PDB file of C-alpha atoms in Angstrom:
ATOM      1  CA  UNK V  10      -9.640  10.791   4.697  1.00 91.00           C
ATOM      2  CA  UNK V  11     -11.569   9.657   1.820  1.00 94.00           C
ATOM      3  CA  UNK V  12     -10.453   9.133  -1.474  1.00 97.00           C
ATOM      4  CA  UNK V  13     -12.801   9.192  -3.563  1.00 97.00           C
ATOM      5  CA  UNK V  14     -13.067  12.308  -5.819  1.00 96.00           C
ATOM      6  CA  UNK V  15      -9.993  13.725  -5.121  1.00 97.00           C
ATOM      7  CA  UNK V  16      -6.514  14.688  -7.158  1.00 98.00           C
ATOM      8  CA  UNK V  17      -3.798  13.452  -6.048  1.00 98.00           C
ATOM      9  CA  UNK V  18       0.050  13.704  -6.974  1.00 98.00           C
ATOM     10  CA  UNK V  19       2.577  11.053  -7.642  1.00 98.00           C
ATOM     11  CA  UNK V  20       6.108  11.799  -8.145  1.00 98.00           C
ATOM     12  CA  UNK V  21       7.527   8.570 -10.018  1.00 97.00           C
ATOM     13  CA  UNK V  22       4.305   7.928 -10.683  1.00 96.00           C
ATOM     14  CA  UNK V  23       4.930   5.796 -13.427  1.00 95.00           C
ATOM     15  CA  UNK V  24       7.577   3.137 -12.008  1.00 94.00           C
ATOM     16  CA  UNK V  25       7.798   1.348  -8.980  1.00 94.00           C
ATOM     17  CA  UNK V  26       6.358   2.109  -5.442  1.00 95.00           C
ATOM     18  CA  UNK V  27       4.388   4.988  -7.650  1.00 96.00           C
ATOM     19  CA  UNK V  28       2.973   2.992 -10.254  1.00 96.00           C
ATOM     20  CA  UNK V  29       0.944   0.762  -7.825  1.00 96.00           C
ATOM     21  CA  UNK V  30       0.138   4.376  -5.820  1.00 97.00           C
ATOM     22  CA  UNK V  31      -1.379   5.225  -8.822  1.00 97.00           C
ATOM     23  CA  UNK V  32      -2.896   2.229  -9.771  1.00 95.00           C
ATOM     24  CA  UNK V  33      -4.608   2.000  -6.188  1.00 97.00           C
ATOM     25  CA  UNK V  34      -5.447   6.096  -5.941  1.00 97.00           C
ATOM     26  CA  UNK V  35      -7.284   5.201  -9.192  1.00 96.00           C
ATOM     27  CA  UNK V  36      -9.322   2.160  -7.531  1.00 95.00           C
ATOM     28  CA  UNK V  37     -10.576   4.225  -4.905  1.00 96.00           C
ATOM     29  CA  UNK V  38     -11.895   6.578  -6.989  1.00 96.00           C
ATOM     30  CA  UNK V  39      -9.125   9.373  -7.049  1.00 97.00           C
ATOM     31  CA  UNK V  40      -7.907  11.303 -10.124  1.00 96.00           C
ATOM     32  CA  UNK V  41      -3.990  11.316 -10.415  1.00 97.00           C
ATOM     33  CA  UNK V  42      -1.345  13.327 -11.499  1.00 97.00           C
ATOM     34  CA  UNK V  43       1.713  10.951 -12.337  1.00 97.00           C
ATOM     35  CA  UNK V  44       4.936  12.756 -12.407  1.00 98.00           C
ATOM     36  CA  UNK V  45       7.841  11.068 -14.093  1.00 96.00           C
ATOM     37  CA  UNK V  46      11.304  11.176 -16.325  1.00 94.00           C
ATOM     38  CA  UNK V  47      10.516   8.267 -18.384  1.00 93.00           C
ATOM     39  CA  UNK V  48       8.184   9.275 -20.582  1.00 93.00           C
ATOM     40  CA  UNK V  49       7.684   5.591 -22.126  1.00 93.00           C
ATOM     41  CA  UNK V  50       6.395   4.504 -18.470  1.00 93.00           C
ATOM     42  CA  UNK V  51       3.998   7.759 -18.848  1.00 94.00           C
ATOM     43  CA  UNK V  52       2.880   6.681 -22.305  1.00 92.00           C
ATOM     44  CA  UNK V  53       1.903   3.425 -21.108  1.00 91.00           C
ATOM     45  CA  UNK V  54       0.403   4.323 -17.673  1.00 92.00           C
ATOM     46  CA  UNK V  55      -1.738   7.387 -19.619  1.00 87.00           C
ATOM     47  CA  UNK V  56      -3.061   4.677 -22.182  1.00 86.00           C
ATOM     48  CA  UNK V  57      -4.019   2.199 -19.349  1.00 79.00           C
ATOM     49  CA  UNK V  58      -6.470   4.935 -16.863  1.00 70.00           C
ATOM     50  CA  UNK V  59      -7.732   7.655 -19.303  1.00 73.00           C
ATOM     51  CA  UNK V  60      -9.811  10.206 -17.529  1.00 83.00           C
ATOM     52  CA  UNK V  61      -8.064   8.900 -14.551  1.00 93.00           C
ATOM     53  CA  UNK V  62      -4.796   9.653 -14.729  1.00 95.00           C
ATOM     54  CA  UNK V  63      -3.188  12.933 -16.146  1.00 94.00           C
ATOM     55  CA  UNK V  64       0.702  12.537 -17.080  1.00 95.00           C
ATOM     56  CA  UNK V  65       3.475  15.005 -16.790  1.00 95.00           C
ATOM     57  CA  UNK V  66       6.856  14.124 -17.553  1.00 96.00           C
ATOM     58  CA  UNK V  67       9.522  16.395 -15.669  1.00 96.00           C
ATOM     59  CA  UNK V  68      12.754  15.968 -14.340  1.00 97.00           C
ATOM     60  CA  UNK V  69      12.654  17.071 -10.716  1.00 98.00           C
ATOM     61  CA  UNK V  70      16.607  16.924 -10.290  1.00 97.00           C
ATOM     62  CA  UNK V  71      15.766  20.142 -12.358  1.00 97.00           C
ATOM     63  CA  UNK V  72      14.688  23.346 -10.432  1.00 97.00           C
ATOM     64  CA  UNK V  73      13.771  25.247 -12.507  1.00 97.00           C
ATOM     65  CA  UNK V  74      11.240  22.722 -13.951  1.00 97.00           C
ATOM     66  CA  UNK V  75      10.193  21.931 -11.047  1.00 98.00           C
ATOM     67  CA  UNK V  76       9.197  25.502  -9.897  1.00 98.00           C
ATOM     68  CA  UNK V  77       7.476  25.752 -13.275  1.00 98.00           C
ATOM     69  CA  UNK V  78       6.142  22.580 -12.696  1.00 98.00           C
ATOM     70  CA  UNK V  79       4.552  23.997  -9.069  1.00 98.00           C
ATOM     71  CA  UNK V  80       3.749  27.062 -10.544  1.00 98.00           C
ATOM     72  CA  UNK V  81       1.475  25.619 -13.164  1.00 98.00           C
ATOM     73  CA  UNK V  82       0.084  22.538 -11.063  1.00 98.00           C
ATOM     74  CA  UNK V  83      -2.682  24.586  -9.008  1.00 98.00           C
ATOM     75  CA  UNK V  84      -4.307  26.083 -12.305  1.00 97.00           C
ATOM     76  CA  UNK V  85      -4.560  22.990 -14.103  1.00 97.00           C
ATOM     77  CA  UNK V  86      -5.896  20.785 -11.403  1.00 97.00           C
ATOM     78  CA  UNK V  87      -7.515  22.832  -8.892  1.00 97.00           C
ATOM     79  CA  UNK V  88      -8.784  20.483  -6.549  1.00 97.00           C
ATOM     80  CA  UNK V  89      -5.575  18.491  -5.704  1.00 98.00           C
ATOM     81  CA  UNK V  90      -5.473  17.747  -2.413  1.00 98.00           C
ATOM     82  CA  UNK V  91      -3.081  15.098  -1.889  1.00 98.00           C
ATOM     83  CA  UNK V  92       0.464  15.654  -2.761  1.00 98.00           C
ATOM     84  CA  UNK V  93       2.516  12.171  -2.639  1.00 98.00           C
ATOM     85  CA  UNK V  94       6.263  12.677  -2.705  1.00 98.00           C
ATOM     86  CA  UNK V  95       7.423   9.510  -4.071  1.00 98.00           C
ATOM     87  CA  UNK V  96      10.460  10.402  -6.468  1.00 97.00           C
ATOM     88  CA  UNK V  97      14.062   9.043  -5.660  1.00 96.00           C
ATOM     89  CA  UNK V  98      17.462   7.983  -6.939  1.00 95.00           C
ATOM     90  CA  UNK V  99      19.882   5.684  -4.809  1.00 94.00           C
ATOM     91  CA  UNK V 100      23.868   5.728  -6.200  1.00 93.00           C
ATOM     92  CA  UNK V 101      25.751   3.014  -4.651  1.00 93.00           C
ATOM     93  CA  UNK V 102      29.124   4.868  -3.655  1.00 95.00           C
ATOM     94  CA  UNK V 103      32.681   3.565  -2.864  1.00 95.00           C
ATOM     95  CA  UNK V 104      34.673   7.027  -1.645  1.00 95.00           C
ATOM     96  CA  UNK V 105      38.086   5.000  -0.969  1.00 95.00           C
ATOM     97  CA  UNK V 106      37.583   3.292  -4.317  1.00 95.00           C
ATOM     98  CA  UNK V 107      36.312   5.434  -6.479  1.00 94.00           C
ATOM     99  CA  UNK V 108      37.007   9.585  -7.419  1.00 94.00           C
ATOM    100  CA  UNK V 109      34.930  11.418  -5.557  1.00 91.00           C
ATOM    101  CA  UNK V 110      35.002  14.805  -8.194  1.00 94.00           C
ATOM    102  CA  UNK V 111      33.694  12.024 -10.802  1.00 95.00           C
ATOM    103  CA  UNK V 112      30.844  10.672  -8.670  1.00 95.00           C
ATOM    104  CA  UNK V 113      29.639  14.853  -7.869  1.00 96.00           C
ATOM    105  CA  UNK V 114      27.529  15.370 -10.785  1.00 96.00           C
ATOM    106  CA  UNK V 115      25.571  11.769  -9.649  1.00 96.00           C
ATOM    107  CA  UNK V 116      25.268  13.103  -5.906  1.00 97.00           C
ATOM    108  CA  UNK V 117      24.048  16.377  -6.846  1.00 97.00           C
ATOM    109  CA  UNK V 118      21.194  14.599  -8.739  1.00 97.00           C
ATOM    110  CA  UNK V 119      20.444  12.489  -5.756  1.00 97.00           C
ATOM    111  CA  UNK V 120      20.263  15.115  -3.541  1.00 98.00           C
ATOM    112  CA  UNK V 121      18.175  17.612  -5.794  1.00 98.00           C
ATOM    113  CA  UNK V 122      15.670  15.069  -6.311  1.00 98.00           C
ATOM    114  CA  UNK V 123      15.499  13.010  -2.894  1.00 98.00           C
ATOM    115  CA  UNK V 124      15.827  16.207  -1.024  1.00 98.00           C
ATOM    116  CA  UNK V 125      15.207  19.771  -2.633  1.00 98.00           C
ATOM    117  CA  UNK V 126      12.304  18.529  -4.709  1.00 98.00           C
ATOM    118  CA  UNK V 127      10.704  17.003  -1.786  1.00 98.00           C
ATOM    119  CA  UNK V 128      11.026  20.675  -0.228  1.00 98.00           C
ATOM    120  CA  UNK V 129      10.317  22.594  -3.312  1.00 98.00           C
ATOM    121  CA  UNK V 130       7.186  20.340  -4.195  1.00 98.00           C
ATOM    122  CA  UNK V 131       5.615  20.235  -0.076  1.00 98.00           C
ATOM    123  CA  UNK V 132       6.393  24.233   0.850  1.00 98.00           C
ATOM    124  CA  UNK V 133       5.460  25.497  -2.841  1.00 98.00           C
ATOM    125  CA  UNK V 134       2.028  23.745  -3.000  1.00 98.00           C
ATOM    126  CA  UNK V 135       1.854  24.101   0.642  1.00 98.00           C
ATOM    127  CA  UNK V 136      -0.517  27.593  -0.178  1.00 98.00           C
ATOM    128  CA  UNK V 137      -2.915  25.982  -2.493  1.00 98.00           C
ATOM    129  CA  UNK V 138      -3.477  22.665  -0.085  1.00 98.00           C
ATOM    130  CA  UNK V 139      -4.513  25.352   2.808  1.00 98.00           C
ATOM    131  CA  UNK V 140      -7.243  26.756   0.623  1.00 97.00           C
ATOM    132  CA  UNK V 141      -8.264  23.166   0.434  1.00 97.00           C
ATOM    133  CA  UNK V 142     -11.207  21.348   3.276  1.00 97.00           C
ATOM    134  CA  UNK V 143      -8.636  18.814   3.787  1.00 97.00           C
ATOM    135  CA  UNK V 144      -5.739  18.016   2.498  1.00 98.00           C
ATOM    136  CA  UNK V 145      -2.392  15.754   3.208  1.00 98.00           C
ATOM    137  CA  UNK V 146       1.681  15.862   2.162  1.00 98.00           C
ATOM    138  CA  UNK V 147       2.784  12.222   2.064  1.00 98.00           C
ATOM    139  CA  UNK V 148       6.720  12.173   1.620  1.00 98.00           C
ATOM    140  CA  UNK V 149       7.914   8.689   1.251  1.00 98.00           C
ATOM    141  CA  UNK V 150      11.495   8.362   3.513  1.00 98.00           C
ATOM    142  CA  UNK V 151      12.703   4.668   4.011  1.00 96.00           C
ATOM    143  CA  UNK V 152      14.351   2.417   7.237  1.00 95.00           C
ATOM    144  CA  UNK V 153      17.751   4.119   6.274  1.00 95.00           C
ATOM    145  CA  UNK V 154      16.774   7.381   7.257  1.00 96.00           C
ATOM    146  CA  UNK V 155      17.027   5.769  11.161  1.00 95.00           C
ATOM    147  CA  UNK V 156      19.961   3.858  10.237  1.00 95.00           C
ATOM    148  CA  UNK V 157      22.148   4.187   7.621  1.00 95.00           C
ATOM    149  CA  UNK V 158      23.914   1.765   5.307  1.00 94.00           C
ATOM    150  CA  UNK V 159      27.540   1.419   4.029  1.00 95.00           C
ATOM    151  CA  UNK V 160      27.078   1.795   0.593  1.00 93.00           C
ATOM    152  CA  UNK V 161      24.731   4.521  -0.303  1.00 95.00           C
ATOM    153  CA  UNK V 162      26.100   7.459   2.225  1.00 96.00           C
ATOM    154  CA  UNK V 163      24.278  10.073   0.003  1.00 97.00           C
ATOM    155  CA  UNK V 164      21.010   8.508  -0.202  1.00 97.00           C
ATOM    156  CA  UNK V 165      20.551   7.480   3.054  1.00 97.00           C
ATOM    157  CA  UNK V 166      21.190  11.232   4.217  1.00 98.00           C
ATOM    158  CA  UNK V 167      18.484  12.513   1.833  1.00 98.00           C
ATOM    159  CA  UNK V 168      15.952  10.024   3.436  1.00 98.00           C
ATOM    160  CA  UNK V 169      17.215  11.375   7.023  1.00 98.00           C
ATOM    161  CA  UNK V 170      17.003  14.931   5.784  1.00 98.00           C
ATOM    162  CA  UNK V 171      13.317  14.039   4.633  1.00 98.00           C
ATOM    163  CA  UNK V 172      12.653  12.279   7.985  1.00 98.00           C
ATOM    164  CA  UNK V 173      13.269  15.642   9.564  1.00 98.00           C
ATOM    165  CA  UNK V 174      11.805  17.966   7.604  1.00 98.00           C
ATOM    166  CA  UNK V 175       8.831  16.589   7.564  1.00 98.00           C
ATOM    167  CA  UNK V 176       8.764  16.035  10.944  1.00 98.00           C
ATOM    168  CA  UNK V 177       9.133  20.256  11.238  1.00 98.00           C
ATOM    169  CA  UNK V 178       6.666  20.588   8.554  1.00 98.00           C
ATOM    170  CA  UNK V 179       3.849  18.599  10.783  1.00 98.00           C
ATOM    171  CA  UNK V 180       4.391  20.414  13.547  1.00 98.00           C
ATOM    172  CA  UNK V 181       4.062  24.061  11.324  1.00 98.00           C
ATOM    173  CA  UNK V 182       0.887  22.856   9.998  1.00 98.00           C
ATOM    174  CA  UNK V 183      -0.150  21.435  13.358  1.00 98.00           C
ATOM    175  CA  UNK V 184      -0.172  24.884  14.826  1.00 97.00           C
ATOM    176  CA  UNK V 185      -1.214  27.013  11.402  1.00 97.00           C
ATOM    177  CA  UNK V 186      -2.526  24.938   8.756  1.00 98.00           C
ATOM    178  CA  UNK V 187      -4.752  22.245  10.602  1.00 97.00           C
ATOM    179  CA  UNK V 188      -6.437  21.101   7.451  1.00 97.00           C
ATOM    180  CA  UNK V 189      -2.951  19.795   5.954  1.00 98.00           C
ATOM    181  CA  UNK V 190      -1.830  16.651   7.762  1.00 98.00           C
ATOM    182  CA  UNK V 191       1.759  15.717   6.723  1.00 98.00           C
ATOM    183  CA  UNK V 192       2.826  12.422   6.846  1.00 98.00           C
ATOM    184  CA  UNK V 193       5.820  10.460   6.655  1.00 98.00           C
ATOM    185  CA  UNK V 194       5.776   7.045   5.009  1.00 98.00           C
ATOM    186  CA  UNK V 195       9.340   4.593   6.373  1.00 97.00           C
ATOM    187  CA  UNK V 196       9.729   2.358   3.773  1.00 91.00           C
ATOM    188  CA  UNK V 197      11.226  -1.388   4.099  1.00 92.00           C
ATOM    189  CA  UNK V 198      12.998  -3.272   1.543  1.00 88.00           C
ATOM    190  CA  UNK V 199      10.943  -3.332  -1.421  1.00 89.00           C
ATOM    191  CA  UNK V 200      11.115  -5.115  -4.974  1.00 79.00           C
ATOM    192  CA  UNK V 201      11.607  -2.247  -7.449  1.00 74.00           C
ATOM    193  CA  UNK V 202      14.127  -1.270 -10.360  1.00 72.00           C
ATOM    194  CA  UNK V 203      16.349   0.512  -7.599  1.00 73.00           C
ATOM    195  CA  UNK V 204      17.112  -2.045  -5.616  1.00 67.00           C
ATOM    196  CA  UNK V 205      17.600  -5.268  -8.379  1.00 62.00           C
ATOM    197  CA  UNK V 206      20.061  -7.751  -7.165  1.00 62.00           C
ATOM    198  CA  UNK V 207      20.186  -5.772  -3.532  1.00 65.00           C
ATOM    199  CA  UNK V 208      19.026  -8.205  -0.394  1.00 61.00           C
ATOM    200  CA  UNK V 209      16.517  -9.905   0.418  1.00 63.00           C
ATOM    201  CA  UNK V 210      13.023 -10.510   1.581  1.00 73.00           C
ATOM    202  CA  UNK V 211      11.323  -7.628  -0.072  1.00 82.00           C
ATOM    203  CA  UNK V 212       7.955  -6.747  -0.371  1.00 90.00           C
ATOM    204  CA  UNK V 213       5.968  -5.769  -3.635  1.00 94.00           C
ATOM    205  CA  UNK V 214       5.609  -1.897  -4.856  1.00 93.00           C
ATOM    206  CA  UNK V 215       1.842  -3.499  -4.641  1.00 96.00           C
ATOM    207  CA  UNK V 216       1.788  -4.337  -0.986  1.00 95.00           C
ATOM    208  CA  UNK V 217       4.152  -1.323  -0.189  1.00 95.00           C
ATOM    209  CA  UNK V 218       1.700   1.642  -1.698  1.00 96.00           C
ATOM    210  CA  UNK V 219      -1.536  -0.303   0.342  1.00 97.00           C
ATOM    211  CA  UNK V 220      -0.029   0.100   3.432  1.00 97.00           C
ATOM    212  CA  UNK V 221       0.560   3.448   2.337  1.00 98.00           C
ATOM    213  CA  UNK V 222      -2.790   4.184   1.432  1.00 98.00           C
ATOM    214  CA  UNK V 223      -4.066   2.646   4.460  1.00 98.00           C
ATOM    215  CA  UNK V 224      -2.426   5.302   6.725  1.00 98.00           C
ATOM    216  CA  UNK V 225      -3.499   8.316   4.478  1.00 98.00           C
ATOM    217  CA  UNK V 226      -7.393   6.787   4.654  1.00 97.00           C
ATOM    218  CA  UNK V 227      -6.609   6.693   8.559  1.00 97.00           C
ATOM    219  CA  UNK V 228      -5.227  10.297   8.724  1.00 96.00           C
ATOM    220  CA  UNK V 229      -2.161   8.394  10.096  1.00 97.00           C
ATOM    221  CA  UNK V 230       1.282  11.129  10.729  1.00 97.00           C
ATOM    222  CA  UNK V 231       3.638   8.355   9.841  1.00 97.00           C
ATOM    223  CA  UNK V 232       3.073   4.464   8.645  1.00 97.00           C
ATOM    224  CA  UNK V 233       6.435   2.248   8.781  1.00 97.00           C
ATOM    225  CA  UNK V 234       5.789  -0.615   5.642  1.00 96.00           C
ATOM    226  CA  UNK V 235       6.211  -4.436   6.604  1.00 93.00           C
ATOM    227  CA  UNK V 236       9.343  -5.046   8.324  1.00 89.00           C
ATOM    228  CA  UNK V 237      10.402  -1.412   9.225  1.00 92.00           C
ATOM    229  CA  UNK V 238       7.537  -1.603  11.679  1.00 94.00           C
ATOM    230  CA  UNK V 239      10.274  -3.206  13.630  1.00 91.00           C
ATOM    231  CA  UNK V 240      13.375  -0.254  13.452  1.00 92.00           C
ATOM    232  CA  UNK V 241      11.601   1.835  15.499  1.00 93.00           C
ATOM    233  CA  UNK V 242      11.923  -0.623  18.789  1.00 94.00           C
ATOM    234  CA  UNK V 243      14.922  -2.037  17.939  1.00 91.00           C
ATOM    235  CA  UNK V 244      16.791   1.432  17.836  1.00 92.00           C
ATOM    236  CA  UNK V 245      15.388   2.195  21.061  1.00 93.00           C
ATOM    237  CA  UNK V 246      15.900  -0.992  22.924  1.00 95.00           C
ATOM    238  CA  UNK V 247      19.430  -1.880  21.294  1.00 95.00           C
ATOM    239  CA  UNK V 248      20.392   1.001  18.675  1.00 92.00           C
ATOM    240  CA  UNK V 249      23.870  -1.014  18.305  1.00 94.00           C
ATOM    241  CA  UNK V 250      22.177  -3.467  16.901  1.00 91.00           C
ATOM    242  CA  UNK V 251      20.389  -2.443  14.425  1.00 89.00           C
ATOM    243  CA  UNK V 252      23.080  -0.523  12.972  1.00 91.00           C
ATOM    244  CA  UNK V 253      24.503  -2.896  12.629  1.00 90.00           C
ATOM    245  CA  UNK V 254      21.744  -4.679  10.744  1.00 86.00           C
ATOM    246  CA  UNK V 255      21.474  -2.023   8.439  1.00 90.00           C
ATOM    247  CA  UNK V 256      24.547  -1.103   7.664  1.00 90.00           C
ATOM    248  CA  UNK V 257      25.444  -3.690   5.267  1.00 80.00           C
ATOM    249  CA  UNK V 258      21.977  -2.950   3.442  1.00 70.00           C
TER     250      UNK V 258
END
């Protein structure tokens, strides 16, 4: 897949793993559309690639936003052909310690933007990318969706939940849509706002959005970043074990 010329999507576009997806969509040539809450990050990010990158600050947690959002998308930037779900939340949770009914309203955020906007974004563009030559859904999962860890039960059932449905969503557009590839992008640990004072060894948001980029130039179904490479054997040659690697994060 070549880059160059096309329009490409970024949830958290503006932060993070998506800031450098954006940065390096922009070097090779690409026109993006950075989707973010923080609408300083967008101000900044807008300023630094005019012409280059077109800002839109929505809350995805939000659905009806968000089917505005996909409602409006197609119109205003006809030829996007690359739809990068990025966007995600992690809430470290304690159920024996702390009250579950007070912790809801966080959950439900995590799940409506890890989860249902990563549906609601992929199956409601979905008609638009078929019209396109070629075009690719990149939803960005992570090494907990194989494996969870103790202290972010939620989160690391959204990334499993995104693992899978993207997985089914492949296989649809295998058989109906062969134009749209669908790809799944395992992260590792990597050095971003969300996971400050968390382990250790991470990678940049820099060297975590080339390797991503790599695999969408290489028409790739699924890329696993740096050290995740690794899960995939290890679950299969001694699953015990890496739970139990994971599981303390």
């Amino acid at each position: 897949m070549q880059l160059n010329g096309r329009t490409v999507l970024v949830t958290g576009g503006a932060r993070g793993i998506g800031l450098q997806l954006t940065k390096q969509f922009v070097a090779e040539g690409a026109h993006v559309v950075a989707v973010g809450r923080d609408r300083a990050s967008l101000a900044r990010l807008q300023l630094a690639g005019p012409g280059q990158i077109s800002c839109w600050a929505l809350d995805l947690s939000d659905p009806q936003a968000t089917d505005a959002f996909i409602r409006d998308l197609p119109g205003r930037h006809p030829t996007l052909s690359v739809v990068v779900n990025n966007a995600g939340v992690q809430t470290l949770t304690d159920f024996l310690v702390e009250d579950p009914s007070a912790l809801r309203p966080a959950l439900q955020e995590e799940i409506a933007l890890n989860f249902e906007a990563v549906v609601a974004v992929s199956t409601g563009l979905l008609p638009h990318l078929r019209r396109q030559p070629s075009a690719m859904i990149v939803n960005v999962t992570s090494g907990l969706a194989l494996a969870p860890k103790t202290s972010s039960p939620v989160y690391c059932a959204t990334k499993s939940a995104v693992r899978t449905f993207t997985k089914a969503l492949r296989y649809q557009c295998e058989d109906g849509a062969p134009n749209v590839r669908v790809m799944e992008a395992v992260m590792a640990l990597v050095d971003t706002d969300m996971t400050a004072g968390r382990g250790s060894g991470k990678i940049s948001p820099a060297q975590a959005a080339s390797e991503v980029i790599a695999a969408i130039k290489r028409d790739r179904d699924e890329v696993y970043v740096d050290r995740a490479k690794l899960l995939p054997i290890l679950m299969r040659v001694a699953p015990g074990l890496g739970e139990r690697m994971m599981r303390r994060g």
